[in-house]
PDB file of C-alpha atoms in Angstrom:
ATOM      1  CA  UNK A   7     111.314 135.728 126.877  1.00 42.00           C
ATOM      2  CA  UNK A   8     108.399 135.242 129.171  1.00 43.00           C
ATOM      3  CA  UNK A   9     107.000 138.541 128.273  1.00 47.00           C
ATOM      4  CA  UNK A  10     107.906 138.709 124.495  1.00 45.00           C
ATOM      5  CA  UNK A  11     104.455 137.663 123.167  1.00 45.00           C
ATOM      6  CA  UNK A  12     102.977 139.846 125.901  1.00 40.00           C
ATOM      7  CA  UNK A  13     104.494 143.009 124.588  1.00 35.00           C
ATOM      8  CA  UNK A  14     103.874 142.389 121.308  1.00 37.00           C
ATOM      9  CA  UNK A  15     100.069 141.701 121.488  1.00 37.00           C
ATOM     10  CA  UNK A  16      99.186 143.601 124.639  1.00 31.00           C
ATOM     11  CA  UNK A  17     101.419 146.483 125.229  1.00 32.00           C
ATOM     12  CA  UNK A  18      99.740 149.361 123.415  1.00 32.00           C
ATOM     13  CA  UNK A  19      96.086 149.731 121.833  1.00 37.00           C
ATOM     14  CA  UNK A  20      97.615 151.032 118.614  1.00 40.00           C
ATOM     15  CA  UNK A  21      99.375 147.775 118.207  1.00 41.00           C
ATOM     16  CA  UNK A  22      96.615 145.543 118.739  1.00 43.00           C
ATOM     17  CA  UNK A  23      94.644 145.738 115.191  1.00 49.00           C
ATOM     18  CA  UNK A  24      97.786 144.612 113.455  1.00 60.00           C
ATOM     19  CA  UNK A  25      99.134 142.021 115.869  1.00 68.00           C
ATOM     20  CA  UNK A  26      97.729 138.668 115.655  1.00 80.00           C
ATOM     21  CA  UNK A  27      96.057 137.089 118.997  1.00 90.00           C
ATOM     22  CA  UNK A  28      97.980 134.373 120.833  1.00 96.00           C
ATOM     23  CA  UNK A  29      96.843 130.611 120.687  1.00 98.00           C
ATOM     24  CA  UNK A  30      97.507 128.899 123.459  1.00 98.00           C
ATOM     25  CA  UNK A  31      98.663 125.052 123.091  1.00 98.00           C
ATOM     26  CA  UNK A  32      97.957 122.952 126.498  1.00 98.00           C
ATOM     27  CA  UNK A  33      99.304 119.321 126.452  1.00 98.00           C
ATOM     28  CA  UNK A  34      97.925 117.186 129.273  1.00 98.00           C
ATOM     29  CA  UNK A  35     100.273 114.474 130.748  1.00 98.00           C
ATOM     30  CA  UNK A  36     101.657 113.557 134.103  1.00 98.00           C
ATOM     31  CA  UNK A  37     105.280 115.052 134.875  1.00 98.00           C
ATOM     32  CA  UNK A  38     108.311 112.878 135.879  1.00 97.00           C
ATOM     33  CA  UNK A  39     110.417 110.450 134.379  1.00 96.00           C
ATOM     34  CA  UNK A  40     108.155 107.267 135.639  1.00 96.00           C
ATOM     35  CA  UNK A  41     105.369 108.930 133.467  1.00 98.00           C
ATOM     36  CA  UNK A  42     107.461 109.634 130.426  1.00 97.00           C
ATOM     37  CA  UNK A  43     106.485 107.634 127.199  1.00 97.00           C
ATOM     38  CA  UNK A  44     103.177 106.344 128.912  1.00 98.00           C
ATOM     39  CA  UNK A  45     100.008 106.358 126.668  1.00 98.00           C
ATOM     40  CA  UNK A  46      98.544 109.382 128.899  1.00 97.00           C
ATOM     41  CA  UNK A  47     101.220 111.427 128.221  1.00 98.00           C
ATOM     42  CA  UNK A  48     100.794 111.840 124.199  1.00 98.00           C
ATOM     43  CA  UNK A  49      99.676 115.339 125.062  1.00 98.00           C
ATOM     44  CA  UNK A  50     103.457 116.216 126.178  1.00 98.00           C
ATOM     45  CA  UNK A  51     104.720 114.669 123.540  1.00 98.00           C
ATOM     46  CA  UNK A  52     102.818 116.554 120.978  1.00 98.00           C
ATOM     47  CA  UNK A  53     103.836 119.797 122.680  1.00 98.00           C
ATOM     48  CA  UNK A  54     107.454 118.891 122.526  1.00 98.00           C
ATOM     49  CA  UNK A  55     107.185 117.864 118.901  1.00 98.00           C
ATOM     50  CA  UNK A  56     105.819 121.342 118.269  1.00 98.00           C
ATOM     51  CA  UNK A  57     108.179 123.254 120.287  1.00 98.00           C
ATOM     52  CA  UNK A  58     111.016 121.400 118.946  1.00 98.00           C
ATOM     53  CA  UNK A  59     109.902 121.830 115.233  1.00 97.00           C
ATOM     54  CA  UNK A  60     110.354 125.519 116.340  1.00 97.00           C
ATOM     55  CA  UNK A  61     113.211 125.527 118.742  1.00 97.00           C
ATOM     56  CA  UNK A  62     110.942 126.726 121.746  1.00 98.00           C
ATOM     57  CA  UNK A  63     112.443 125.873 125.059  1.00 97.00           C
ATOM     58  CA  UNK A  64     109.781 124.741 127.472  1.00 97.00           C
ATOM     59  CA  UNK A  65     111.566 125.330 130.535  1.00 95.00           C
ATOM     60  CA  UNK A  66     109.747 128.708 131.963  1.00 97.00           C
ATOM     61  CA  UNK A  67     107.685 128.008 135.338  1.00 98.00           C
ATOM     62  CA  UNK A  68     104.222 129.694 135.126  1.00 98.00           C
ATOM     63  CA  UNK A  69     100.901 128.973 136.639  1.00 98.00           C
ATOM     64  CA  UNK A  70     101.849 125.462 137.608  1.00 98.00           C
ATOM     65  CA  UNK A  71     103.143 124.400 133.913  1.00 98.00           C
ATOM     66  CA  UNK A  72     106.408 124.293 131.998  1.00 98.00           C
ATOM     67  CA  UNK A  73     105.975 127.043 129.551  1.00 98.00           C
ATOM     68  CA  UNK A  74     107.297 128.220 126.263  1.00 98.00           C
ATOM     69  CA  UNK A  75     106.688 130.978 123.372  1.00 97.00           C
ATOM     70  CA  UNK A  76     107.285 131.857 120.294  1.00 97.00           C
ATOM     71  CA  UNK A  77     106.248 132.687 116.712  1.00 96.00           C
ATOM     72  CA  UNK A  78     105.360 130.696 113.497  1.00 94.00           C
ATOM     73  CA  UNK A  79     105.703 133.781 111.239  1.00 92.00           C
ATOM     74  CA  UNK A  80     104.165 136.729 113.082  1.00 93.00           C
ATOM     75  CA  UNK A  81     101.677 134.608 114.832  1.00 95.00           C
ATOM     76  CA  UNK A  82     102.439 134.299 118.534  1.00 97.00           C
ATOM     77  CA  UNK A  83     102.148 130.824 119.830  1.00 98.00           C
ATOM     78  CA  UNK A  84     101.947 129.879 123.806  1.00 98.00           C
ATOM     79  CA  UNK A  85     102.762 126.277 124.961  1.00 98.00           C
ATOM     80  CA  UNK A  86     102.319 124.800 128.274  1.00 98.00           C
ATOM     81  CA  UNK A  87     102.611 121.236 129.851  1.00 98.00           C
ATOM     82  CA  UNK A  88     100.737 121.383 133.299  1.00 98.00           C
ATOM     83  CA  UNK A  89     102.689 119.656 136.168  1.00 98.00           C
ATOM     84  CA  UNK A  90      99.739 119.219 138.390  1.00 97.00           C
ATOM     85  CA  UNK A  91      99.213 115.877 137.562  1.00 97.00           C
ATOM     86  CA  UNK A  92      96.534 114.908 134.831  1.00 98.00           C
ATOM     87  CA  UNK A  93      93.633 115.026 136.934  1.00 97.00           C
ATOM     88  CA  UNK A  94      94.335 118.576 138.292  1.00 98.00           C
ATOM     89  CA  UNK A  95      95.299 120.125 134.644  1.00 98.00           C
ATOM     90  CA  UNK A  96      92.781 122.386 134.767  1.00 98.00           C
ATOM     91  CA  UNK A  97      94.595 124.487 137.837  1.00 98.00           C
ATOM     92  CA  UNK A  98      97.322 125.399 135.289  1.00 98.00           C
ATOM     93  CA  UNK A  99      95.223 125.878 131.994  1.00 98.00           C
ATOM     94  CA  UNK A 100      92.568 128.003 133.463  1.00 98.00           C
ATOM     95  CA  UNK A 101      94.957 130.564 134.984  1.00 98.00           C
ATOM     96  CA  UNK A 102      97.099 130.714 131.764  1.00 98.00           C
ATOM     97  CA  UNK A 103      94.310 131.549 129.906  1.00 97.00           C
ATOM     98  CA  UNK A 104      92.938 134.049 132.074  1.00 97.00           C
ATOM     99  CA  UNK A 105      96.651 135.398 132.720  1.00 97.00           C
ATOM    100  CA  UNK A 106      97.009 136.190 128.828  1.00 96.00           C
ATOM    101  CA  UNK A 107      93.186 137.515 128.609  1.00 96.00           C
ATOM    102  CA  UNK A 108      92.264 134.859 125.803  1.00 97.00           C
ATOM    103  CA  UNK A 109      89.341 133.678 124.662  1.00 96.00           C
ATOM    104  CA  UNK A 110      88.939 130.110 124.648  1.00 97.00           C
ATOM    105  CA  UNK A 111      88.493 130.106 121.022  1.00 96.00           C
ATOM    106  CA  UNK A 112      92.274 130.822 121.038  1.00 97.00           C
ATOM    107  CA  UNK A 113      93.013 127.628 123.129  1.00 98.00           C
ATOM    108  CA  UNK A 114      93.297 124.030 121.914  1.00 98.00           C
ATOM    109  CA  UNK A 115      94.154 121.111 124.324  1.00 98.00           C
ATOM    110  CA  UNK A 116      96.011 118.240 123.184  1.00 98.00           C
ATOM    111  CA  UNK A 117      95.551 114.861 125.117  1.00 98.00           C
ATOM    112  CA  UNK A 118      95.010 111.051 124.457  1.00 98.00           C
ATOM    113  CA  UNK A 119      91.630 109.476 123.391  1.00 97.00           C
ATOM    114  CA  UNK A 120      90.955 105.870 123.797  1.00 96.00           C
ATOM    115  CA  UNK A 121      88.132 105.757 121.245  1.00 94.00           C
ATOM    116  CA  UNK A 122      90.550 106.570 118.356  1.00 95.00           C
ATOM    117  CA  UNK A 123      92.940 103.855 117.175  1.00 94.00           C
ATOM    118  CA  UNK A 124      96.612 104.304 118.011  1.00 96.00           C
ATOM    119  CA  UNK A 125      98.115 107.041 115.924  1.00 96.00           C
ATOM    120  CA  UNK A 126      95.038 108.599 114.694  1.00 96.00           C
ATOM    121  CA  UNK A 127      94.350 112.104 115.144  1.00 98.00           C
ATOM    122  CA  UNK A 128      91.429 114.345 115.420  1.00 97.00           C
ATOM    123  CA  UNK A 129      90.823 118.331 115.516  1.00 98.00           C
ATOM    124  CA  UNK A 130      87.372 119.108 117.336  1.00 97.00           C
ATOM    125  CA  UNK A 131      86.267 122.693 117.823  1.00 96.00           C
ATOM    126  CA  UNK A 132      84.530 122.153 121.121  1.00 95.00           C
ATOM    127  CA  UNK A 133      82.775 119.309 123.043  1.00 94.00           C
ATOM    128  CA  UNK A 134      82.305 117.547 126.251  1.00 92.00           C
ATOM    129  CA  UNK A 135      84.981 115.790 128.612  1.00 92.00           C
ATOM    130  CA  UNK A 136      83.970 112.096 127.483  1.00 88.00           C
ATOM    131  CA  UNK A 137      85.325 110.865 131.187  1.00 89.00           C
ATOM    132  CA  UNK A 138      88.473 111.943 130.577  1.00 95.00           C
ATOM    133  CA  UNK A 139      89.476 113.696 133.999  1.00 96.00           C
ATOM    134  CA  UNK A 140      92.257 115.799 132.624  1.00 97.00           C
ATOM    135  CA  UNK A 141      89.804 117.523 130.194  1.00 97.00           C
ATOM    136  CA  UNK A 142      86.699 117.512 132.913  1.00 97.00           C
ATOM    137  CA  UNK A 143      89.433 119.429 135.295  1.00 97.00           C
ATOM    138  CA  UNK A 144      90.206 122.145 132.229  1.00 98.00           C
ATOM    139  CA  UNK A 145      86.610 122.354 131.477  1.00 97.00           C
ATOM    140  CA  UNK A 146      85.605 122.946 135.567  1.00 97.00           C
ATOM    141  CA  UNK A 147      88.429 125.612 135.777  1.00 97.00           C
ATOM    142  CA  UNK A 148      87.083 127.306 132.493  1.00 97.00           C
ATOM    143  CA  UNK A 149      84.041 127.987 134.476  1.00 95.00           C
ATOM    144  CA  UNK A 150      81.921 125.158 132.640  1.00 96.00           C
ATOM    145  CA  UNK A 151      82.797 126.604 129.279  1.00 96.00           C
ATOM    146  CA  UNK A 152      83.475 123.717 126.674  1.00 96.00           C
ATOM    147  CA  UNK A 153      84.026 126.078 124.081  1.00 95.00           C
ATOM    148  CA  UNK A 154      87.484 125.574 123.121  1.00 97.00           C
ATOM    149  CA  UNK A 155      89.234 123.198 120.719  1.00 98.00           C
ATOM    150  CA  UNK A 156      90.816 119.768 121.285  1.00 98.00           C
ATOM    151  CA  UNK A 157      93.515 118.098 119.243  1.00 98.00           C
ATOM    152  CA  UNK A 158      92.670 114.301 120.102  1.00 98.00           C
ATOM    153  CA  UNK A 159      95.324 111.891 119.976  1.00 98.00           C
ATOM    154  CA  UNK A 160      94.315 108.390 119.488  1.00 97.00           C
ATOM    155  CA  UNK A 161      95.659 105.412 121.820  1.00 97.00           C
ATOM    156  CA  UNK A 162      93.562 102.598 121.092  1.00 96.00           C
ATOM    157  CA  UNK A 163      91.576 100.575 123.473  1.00 95.00           C
ATOM    158  CA  UNK A 164      93.108  98.396 126.402  1.00 96.00           C
ATOM    159  CA  UNK A 165      92.946  94.725 125.210  1.00 93.00           C
ATOM    160  CA  UNK A 166      90.683  92.003 126.800  1.00 92.00           C
ATOM    161  CA  UNK A 167      89.542  92.777 130.418  1.00 92.00           C
ATOM    162  CA  UNK A 168      92.528  94.902 131.252  1.00 95.00           C
ATOM    163  CA  UNK A 169      91.891  97.911 133.534  1.00 96.00           C
ATOM    164  CA  UNK A 170      91.754 101.265 131.326  1.00 95.00           C
ATOM    165  CA  UNK A 171      93.759 103.069 134.306  1.00 95.00           C
ATOM    166  CA  UNK A 172      96.346 100.805 133.939  1.00 96.00           C
ATOM    167  CA  UNK A 173      96.548 100.837 130.298  1.00 97.00           C
ATOM    168  CA  UNK A 174      96.621 104.257 130.154  1.00 97.00           C
ATOM    169  CA  UNK A 175      99.966 104.433 132.428  1.00 97.00           C
ATOM    170  CA  UNK A 176     101.709 101.848 130.461  1.00 97.00           C
ATOM    171  CA  UNK A 177     104.498 102.773 128.076  1.00 97.00           C
ATOM    172  CA  UNK A 178     103.541 101.935 124.364  1.00 97.00           C
ATOM    173  CA  UNK A 179     104.850  98.652 122.690  1.00 96.00           C
ATOM    174  CA  UNK A 180     107.088  98.754 119.469  1.00 97.00           C
ATOM    175  CA  UNK A 181     103.776  98.745 116.937  1.00 95.00           C
ATOM    176  CA  UNK A 182     102.035 101.225 118.987  1.00 97.00           C
ATOM    177  CA  UNK A 183     105.026 103.547 119.395  1.00 98.00           C
ATOM    178  CA  UNK A 184     105.873 103.581 115.558  1.00 97.00           C
ATOM    179  CA  UNK A 185     102.295 104.758 115.210  1.00 96.00           C
ATOM    180  CA  UNK A 186     102.443 107.808 117.518  1.00 98.00           C
ATOM    181  CA  UNK A 187     106.074 108.713 116.306  1.00 98.00           C
ATOM    182  CA  UNK A 188     104.375 108.965 112.613  1.00 97.00           C
ATOM    183  CA  UNK A 189     101.357 111.104 114.196  1.00 98.00           C
ATOM    184  CA  UNK A 190     103.332 113.580 116.153  1.00 98.00           C
ATOM    185  CA  UNK A 191     104.686 115.261 112.723  1.00 98.00           C
ATOM    186  CA  UNK A 192     101.138 115.273 111.115  1.00 97.00           C
ATOM    187  CA  UNK A 193      99.953 116.769 114.075  1.00 98.00           C
ATOM    188  CA  UNK A 194     102.875 119.566 113.939  1.00 98.00           C
ATOM    189  CA  UNK A 195     101.832 120.074 110.192  1.00 97.00           C
ATOM    190  CA  UNK A 196      97.929 120.592 111.327  1.00 98.00           C
ATOM    191  CA  UNK A 197      98.587 122.917 114.324  1.00 98.00           C
ATOM    192  CA  UNK A 198     101.056 125.336 111.892  1.00 97.00           C
ATOM    193  CA  UNK A 199      98.211 125.528 109.327  1.00 97.00           C
ATOM    194  CA  UNK A 200      95.728 126.644 111.977  1.00 97.00           C
ATOM    195  CA  UNK A 201      97.943 129.656 112.596  1.00 95.00           C
ATOM    196  CA  UNK A 202      97.365 130.643 109.061  1.00 93.00           C
ATOM    197  CA  UNK A 203      94.260 129.315 107.649  1.00 95.00           C
ATOM    198  CA  UNK A 204      92.123 129.058 111.036  1.00 95.00           C
ATOM    199  CA  UNK A 205      90.861 125.921 113.016  1.00 96.00           C
ATOM    200  CA  UNK A 206      87.779 125.188 111.024  1.00 96.00           C
ATOM    201  CA  UNK A 207      89.043 125.330 107.939  1.00 96.00           C
ATOM    202  CA  UNK A 208      92.185 123.266 109.143  1.00 97.00           C
ATOM    203  CA  UNK A 209      89.953 120.650 111.009  1.00 97.00           C
ATOM    204  CA  UNK A 210      88.050 120.153 107.800  1.00 96.00           C
ATOM    205  CA  UNK A 211      91.104 118.846 105.712  1.00 95.00           C
ATOM    206  CA  UNK A 212      92.992 117.382 108.546  1.00 97.00           C
ATOM    207  CA  UNK A 213      90.161 115.235 109.817  1.00 96.00           C
ATOM    208  CA  UNK A 214      89.438 114.124 106.662  1.00 94.00           C
ATOM    209  CA  UNK A 215      92.995 112.970 105.791  1.00 93.00           C
ATOM    210  CA  UNK A 216      92.700 111.200 109.085  1.00 94.00           C
ATOM    211  CA  UNK A 217      89.661 109.426 108.201  1.00 90.00           C
ATOM    212  CA  UNK A 218      91.533 108.125 105.328  1.00 82.00           C
ATOM    213  CA  UNK A 219      94.492 106.804 107.334  1.00 78.00           C
ATOM    214  CA  UNK A 220      92.391 104.854 109.623  1.00 70.00           C
ATOM    215  CA  UNK A 221      90.087 103.092 106.487  1.00 75.00           C
ATOM    216  CA  UNK A 222      93.854 102.307 105.108  1.00 67.00           C
ATOM    217  CA  UNK A 223      94.864 101.128 108.911  1.00 64.00           C
ATOM    218  CA  UNK A 224      91.700  99.068 109.055  1.00 62.00           C
ATOM    219  CA  UNK A 225      92.010  97.442 105.487  1.00 60.00           C
ATOM    220  CA  UNK A 226      95.568  96.521 106.177  1.00 56.00           C
ATOM    221  CA  UNK A 227      94.591  95.033 109.337  1.00 55.00           C
ATOM    222  CA  UNK A 228      92.052  92.466 107.903  1.00 46.00           C
TER     223      UNK A 228
END
């Protein structure tokens, strides 16, 4: 299974023009039961939701990650959950992109974002790390290159004077959990669309839909 995408995409020069280049989806999080269901692990949850929608098993050890691969139609996808712990995520993402010889415009990193309301998603074509240590590590291992996409998964901000680090490592309460559970399939739809429509076109409509979702949630809470 590990080399199935590699064979179809890289085995001969003749096959290259008719075979789509694969996408690498990397979900950020912390390994182990202790961190399962915490806010910092929503990147893992999105990878699992996408993999589950395709029946892809995430059980291959590769480049310090749990790895899976498959196809959506003829479009090959590579899925990874780095097992390095969040702050060292680049030690997995960098070697994976290099192993498959992927340009960074074929890489999407999924991560939690405190700047977005809980359950609101955004597709971003490039950018900085915004003090997210997992993203910072990825950028460092991409040799400072920030030209890769992100699926930002809103988790909201910590209440009151709560330490953001403690907030990230807490599990969701019932209301927040419901919002995340509703957001995951929305992200899966967008990711599937990217494979056929491209990132720029998908981000345009998806981010607009998510903006309306945010406005509706704000209106209902006031």
